[in-house]
mmCIF file of N, CA and C in Angstrom:
data_model
loop_
_atom_site.group_PDB
_atom_site.id
_atom_site.type_symbol
_atom_site.label_atom_id
_atom_site.label_comp_id
_atom_site.label_asym_id
_atom_site.label_seq_id
_atom_site.Cartn_x
_atom_site.Cartn_y
_atom_site.Cartn_z
ATOM 1 N N UNK A 280 -6.530 -12.671 -17.913
ATOM 2 C CA UNK A 280 -7.118 -13.331 -16.566
ATOM 3 C C UNK A 280 -5.704 -13.671 -16.092
ATOM 4 N N UNK A 281 -4.687 -14.181 -16.312
ATOM 5 C CA UNK A 281 -3.492 -14.653 -15.663
ATOM 6 C C UNK A 281 -2.881 -13.067 -14.882
ATOM 7 N N UNK A 282 -2.799 -12.110 -15.359
ATOM 8 C CA UNK A 282 -2.421 -10.860 -14.806
ATOM 9 C C UNK A 282 -3.273 -10.628 -13.640
ATOM 10 N N UNK A 283 -4.688 -10.478 -13.723
ATOM 11 C CA UNK A 283 -5.465 -10.404 -12.591
ATOM 12 C C UNK A 283 -5.207 -11.431 -11.712
ATOM 13 N N UNK A 284 -5.008 -12.793 -11.892
ATOM 14 C CA UNK A 284 -4.862 -13.714 -10.837
ATOM 15 C C UNK A 284 -3.496 -13.548 -9.969
ATOM 16 N N UNK A 285 -2.402 -13.068 -10.752
ATOM 17 C CA UNK A 285 -1.292 -12.466 -10.131
ATOM 18 C C UNK A 285 -1.422 -11.457 -9.485
ATOM 19 N N UNK A 286 -2.221 -10.281 -9.851
ATOM 20 C CA UNK A 286 -2.306 -9.270 -9.120
ATOM 21 C C UNK A 286 -3.159 -9.615 -7.679
ATOM 22 N N UNK A 287 -4.246 -10.375 -7.802
ATOM 23 C CA UNK A 287 -5.150 -10.605 -6.652
ATOM 24 C C UNK A 287 -4.220 -11.438 -5.442
ATOM 25 N N UNK A 288 -3.479 -12.322 -6.317
ATOM 26 C CA UNK A 288 -2.498 -13.033 -5.312
ATOM 27 C C UNK A 288 -1.469 -12.206 -4.393
ATOM 28 N N UNK A 289 -0.942 -11.143 -5.379
ATOM 29 C CA UNK A 289 -0.063 -10.593 -4.787
ATOM 30 C C UNK A 289 -0.654 -9.508 -3.563
ATOM 31 N N UNK A 290 -1.785 -9.000 -4.024
ATOM 32 C CA UNK A 290 -2.472 -8.070 -2.938
ATOM 33 C C UNK A 290 -2.947 -9.020 -1.827
ATOM 34 N N UNK A 291 -3.416 -10.193 -1.897
ATOM 35 C CA UNK A 291 -3.722 -11.104 -0.940
ATOM 36 C C UNK A 291 -2.265 -11.233 -0.016
ATOM 37 N N UNK A 292 -1.265 -11.515 -0.705
ATOM 38 C CA UNK A 292 -0.052 -11.865 0.158
ATOM 39 C C UNK A 292 0.331 -10.511 0.973
ATOM 40 N N UNK A 293 0.116 -9.331 0.285
ATOM 41 C CA UNK A 293 0.521 -8.204 0.982
ATOM 42 C C UNK A 293 -0.467 -7.846 2.174
ATOM 43 N N UNK A 294 -1.677 -7.902 2.024
ATOM 44 C CA UNK A 294 -2.541 -7.837 3.107
ATOM 45 C C UNK A 294 -2.249 -8.743 4.231
ATOM 46 N N UNK A 295 -1.952 -10.005 3.891
ATOM 47 C CA UNK A 295 -1.532 -11.001 4.932
ATOM 48 C C UNK A 295 -0.289 -10.647 5.876
ATOM 49 N N UNK A 296 0.555 -9.955 5.225
ATOM 50 C CA UNK A 296 1.797 -9.702 5.886
ATOM 51 C C UNK A 296 1.589 -8.283 6.574
ATOM 52 N N UNK A 297 0.412 -7.689 6.300
ATOM 53 C CA UNK A 297 0.350 -6.160 6.637
ATOM 54 C C UNK A 297 0.034 -6.268 8.355
ATOM 55 N N UNK A 298 0.425 -5.222 9.013
ATOM 56 C CA UNK A 298 0.112 -5.012 10.343
ATOM 57 C C UNK A 298 -1.505 -4.999 10.611
ATOM 58 N N UNK A 299 -1.815 -6.078 11.529
ATOM 59 C CA UNK A 299 -3.175 -6.351 11.720
ATOM 60 C C UNK A 299 -3.900 -4.960 12.198
ATOM 61 N N UNK A 300 -3.242 -4.112 12.843
ATOM 62 C CA UNK A 300 -4.068 -2.910 13.308
ATOM 63 C C UNK A 300 -4.218 -1.849 12.108
ATOM 64 N N UNK A 301 -3.535 -2.095 11.043
ATOM 65 C CA UNK A 301 -3.822 -1.149 9.851
ATOM 66 C C UNK A 301 -4.100 -1.818 8.589
ATOM 67 N N UNK A 302 -4.178 -3.115 8.503
ATOM 68 C CA UNK A 302 -4.331 -3.899 7.383
ATOM 69 C C UNK A 302 -5.747 -3.433 6.439
ATOM 70 N N UNK A 303 -6.523 -3.022 7.432
ATOM 71 C CA UNK A 303 -7.846 -2.502 6.852
ATOM 72 C C UNK A 303 -7.726 -1.290 5.689
ATOM 73 N N UNK A 304 -6.678 -0.719 5.570
ATOM 74 C CA UNK A 304 -6.105 0.308 4.651
ATOM 75 C C UNK A 304 -6.112 -0.279 3.231
ATOM 76 N N UNK A 305 -6.017 -1.541 3.320
ATOM 77 C CA UNK A 305 -5.993 -2.060 1.939
ATOM 78 C C UNK A 305 -7.320 -2.188 1.261
ATOM 79 N N UNK A 306 -8.460 -2.123 2.138
ATOM 80 C CA UNK A 306 -9.791 -2.402 1.615
ATOM 81 C C UNK A 306 -10.028 -1.763 0.102
ATOM 82 N N UNK A 307 -9.710 -0.473 -0.011
ATOM 83 C CA UNK A 307 -10.073 0.211 -1.374
ATOM 84 C C UNK A 307 -9.307 -0.570 -2.655
ATOM 85 N N UNK A 308 -8.085 -1.134 -2.178
ATOM 86 C CA UNK A 308 -7.484 -1.806 -3.251
ATOM 87 C C UNK A 308 -8.012 -3.048 -3.538
ATOM 88 N N UNK A 309 -8.452 -3.673 -2.601
ATOM 89 C CA UNK A 309 -9.289 -5.156 -2.746
ATOM 90 C C UNK A 309 -10.531 -4.895 -3.358
ATOM 91 N N UNK A 310 -11.374 -3.786 -3.102
ATOM 92 C CA UNK A 310 -12.477 -3.514 -3.636
ATOM 93 C C UNK A 310 -12.333 -3.448 -5.112
ATOM 94 N N UNK A 311 -11.443 -2.460 -5.435
ATOM 95 C CA UNK A 311 -11.086 -2.335 -6.886
ATOM 96 C C UNK A 311 -10.572 -3.748 -7.623
ATOM 97 N N UNK A 312 -9.814 -4.427 -7.044
ATOM 98 C CA UNK A 312 -9.669 -5.678 -7.816
ATOM 99 C C UNK A 312 -10.755 -6.470 -7.836
ATOM 100 N N UNK A 313 -11.812 -6.542 -6.920
ATOM 101 C CA UNK A 313 -12.990 -7.364 -6.937
ATOM 102 C C UNK A 313 -13.812 -6.723 -8.329
ATOM 103 N N UNK A 314 -13.794 -5.423 -8.294
ATOM 104 C CA UNK A 314 -14.633 -4.756 -9.409
ATOM 105 C C UNK A 314 -13.906 -5.096 -10.756
ATOM 106 N N UNK A 315 -12.610 -5.132 -10.831
ATOM 107 C CA UNK A 315 -11.886 -5.504 -12.159
ATOM 108 C C UNK A 315 -12.308 -6.926 -12.438
ATOM 109 N N UNK A 316 -12.219 -7.778 -11.492
ATOM 110 C CA UNK A 316 -12.590 -9.167 -11.608
ATOM 111 C C UNK A 316 -13.910 -9.400 -12.265
ATOM 112 N N UNK A 317 -14.827 -8.804 -11.667
ATOM 113 C CA UNK A 317 -16.312 -8.784 -12.099
ATOM 114 C C UNK A 317 -16.563 -8.254 -13.377
ATOM 115 N N UNK A 318 -15.634 -7.008 -13.817
ATOM 116 C CA UNK A 318 -15.905 -6.363 -15.066
ATOM 117 C C UNK A 318 -15.159 -7.275 -16.195
ATOM 118 N N UNK A 319 -14.325 -8.123 -15.967
ATOM 119 C CA UNK A 319 -13.774 -9.156 -17.006
ATOM 120 C C UNK A 319 -14.587 -10.503 -16.801
ATOM 121 N N UNK A 320 -15.658 -10.373 -16.176
ATOM 122 C CA UNK A 320 -16.519 -11.697 -16.125
ATOM 123 C C UNK A 320 -15.770 -12.962 -15.557
ATOM 124 N N UNK A 321 -14.966 -12.586 -14.441
ATOM 125 C CA UNK A 321 -14.349 -13.484 -13.791
ATOM 126 C C UNK A 321 -14.789 -13.813 -12.300
ATOM 127 N N UNK A 322 -15.288 -14.986 -12.006
ATOM 128 C CA UNK A 322 -15.767 -15.063 -10.675
ATOM 129 C C UNK A 322 -14.746 -14.895 -9.552
ATOM 130 N N UNK A 323 -15.332 -14.026 -8.488
ATOM 131 C CA UNK A 323 -14.470 -13.621 -7.395
ATOM 132 C C UNK A 323 -14.408 -14.710 -6.433
ATOM 133 N N UNK A 324 -13.260 -15.233 -6.129
ATOM 134 C CA UNK A 324 -12.873 -16.421 -5.170
ATOM 135 C C UNK A 324 -13.646 -16.113 -3.816
ATOM 136 N N UNK A 325 -14.027 -17.229 -3.112
ATOM 137 C CA UNK A 325 -14.790 -16.965 -1.855
ATOM 138 C C UNK A 325 -13.813 -16.615 -0.853
ATOM 139 N N UNK A 326 -12.529 -17.061 -0.895
ATOM 140 C CA UNK A 326 -11.612 -16.406 0.119
ATOM 141 C C UNK A 326 -11.328 -15.055 -0.088
ATOM 142 N N UNK A 327 -11.385 -14.449 -1.182
ATOM 143 C CA UNK A 327 -11.284 -12.970 -1.579
ATOM 144 C C UNK A 327 -12.437 -12.247 -1.093
ATOM 145 N N UNK A 328 -13.578 -12.744 -1.244
ATOM 146 C CA UNK A 328 -14.927 -12.085 -0.797
ATOM 147 C C UNK A 328 -14.925 -12.158 0.900
ATOM 148 N N UNK A 329 -14.375 -13.147 1.447
ATOM 149 C CA UNK A 329 -14.280 -13.331 2.896
ATOM 150 C C UNK A 329 -13.313 -12.297 3.512
ATOM 151 N N UNK A 330 -12.179 -12.070 2.755
ATOM 152 C CA UNK A 330 -11.237 -11.049 3.140
ATOM 153 C C UNK A 330 -11.705 -9.703 2.935
ATOM 154 N N UNK A 331 -12.374 -9.623 1.855
ATOM 155 C CA UNK A 331 -13.025 -8.084 1.786
ATOM 156 C C UNK A 331 -13.878 -7.880 2.909
ATOM 157 N N UNK A 332 -14.626 -8.817 3.310
ATOM 158 C CA UNK A 332 -15.654 -8.637 4.342
ATOM 159 C C UNK A 332 -14.934 -8.283 5.774
ATOM 160 N N UNK A 333 -14.001 -8.974 5.869
ATOM 161 C CA UNK A 333 -13.073 -8.938 7.083
ATOM 162 C C UNK A 333 -12.563 -7.317 7.252
ATOM 163 N N UNK A 334 -12.016 -6.942 6.025
ATOM 164 C CA UNK A 334 -11.245 -5.776 5.962
ATOM 165 C C UNK A 334 -12.351 -4.428 6.218
ATOM 166 N N UNK A 335 -13.520 -4.797 5.471
ATOM 167 C CA UNK A 335 -14.754 -3.837 5.785
ATOM 168 C C UNK A 335 -14.864 -3.601 7.260
ATOM 169 N N UNK A 336 -15.189 -4.764 7.933
ATOM 170 C CA UNK A 336 -15.457 -4.977 9.334
ATOM 171 C C UNK A 336 -14.176 -4.180 10.154
ATOM 172 N N UNK A 337 -12.888 -4.399 9.860
ATOM 173 C CA UNK A 337 -12.014 -3.805 10.450
ATOM 174 C C UNK A 337 -11.981 -2.375 10.400
ATOM 175 N N UNK A 338 -12.278 -1.880 9.185
ATOM 176 C CA UNK A 338 -12.343 -0.440 8.853
ATOM 177 C C UNK A 338 -13.420 0.197 9.599
ATOM 178 N N UNK A 339 -14.486 -0.494 9.776
ATOM 179 C CA UNK A 339 -15.488 0.069 10.467
ATOM 180 C C UNK A 339 -15.174 0.077 11.936
ATOM 181 N N UNK A 340 -14.694 -0.867 12.535
ATOM 182 C CA UNK A 340 -13.935 -0.780 13.937
ATOM 183 C C UNK A 340 -13.064 0.122 14.137
ATOM 184 N N UNK A 341 -12.093 0.320 13.258
ATOM 185 C CA UNK A 341 -11.124 1.331 13.245
ATOM 186 C C UNK A 341 -11.770 2.890 13.207
ATOM 187 N N UNK A 342 -12.642 2.927 12.547
ATOM 188 C CA UNK A 342 -13.361 4.280 12.546
ATOM 189 C C UNK A 342 -14.271 4.445 14.135
ATOM 190 N N UNK A 343 -14.392 3.499 14.590
ATOM 191 C CA UNK A 343 -15.298 3.692 15.978
ATOM 192 C C UNK A 343 -14.186 3.855 17.132
ATOM 193 N N UNK A 344 -13.038 3.212 16.666
ATOM 194 C CA UNK A 344 -11.980 3.520 17.953
ATOM 195 C C UNK A 344 -11.518 4.872 17.765
ATOM 196 N N UNK A 345 -11.635 5.591 16.806
ATOM 197 C CA UNK A 345 -11.035 7.004 16.604
ATOM 198 C C UNK A 345 -12.157 7.881 16.845
ATOM 199 N N UNK A 346 -13.300 7.506 17.253
ATOM 200 C CA UNK A 346 -14.347 8.530 17.418
ATOM 201 C C UNK A 346 -14.253 8.940 18.893
ATOM 202 N N UNK A 347 -14.182 10.124 19.109
ATOM 203 C CA UNK A 347 -14.195 10.777 20.435
ATOM 204 C C UNK A 347 -15.604 10.564 21.284
ATOM 205 N N UNK A 348 -15.501 10.405 22.419
ATOM 206 C CA UNK A 348 -16.711 10.068 23.317
ATOM 207 C C UNK A 348 -16.925 11.184 24.114
#
């Protein structure tokens, strides 16, 4: 559990320091981390859930921004 906690804290820090225009690219890493937490019967902290939702929204927005008109 301690290793998972350290990993999630490190990932959150990395996402927090990332360029706001590209931080959504960390969504797969965060999703994988959430899956690992759940597989180990560890409750996913609410801030992590919220961050994941934000990254998903940013990824969807970025996809539409790159769509030709």
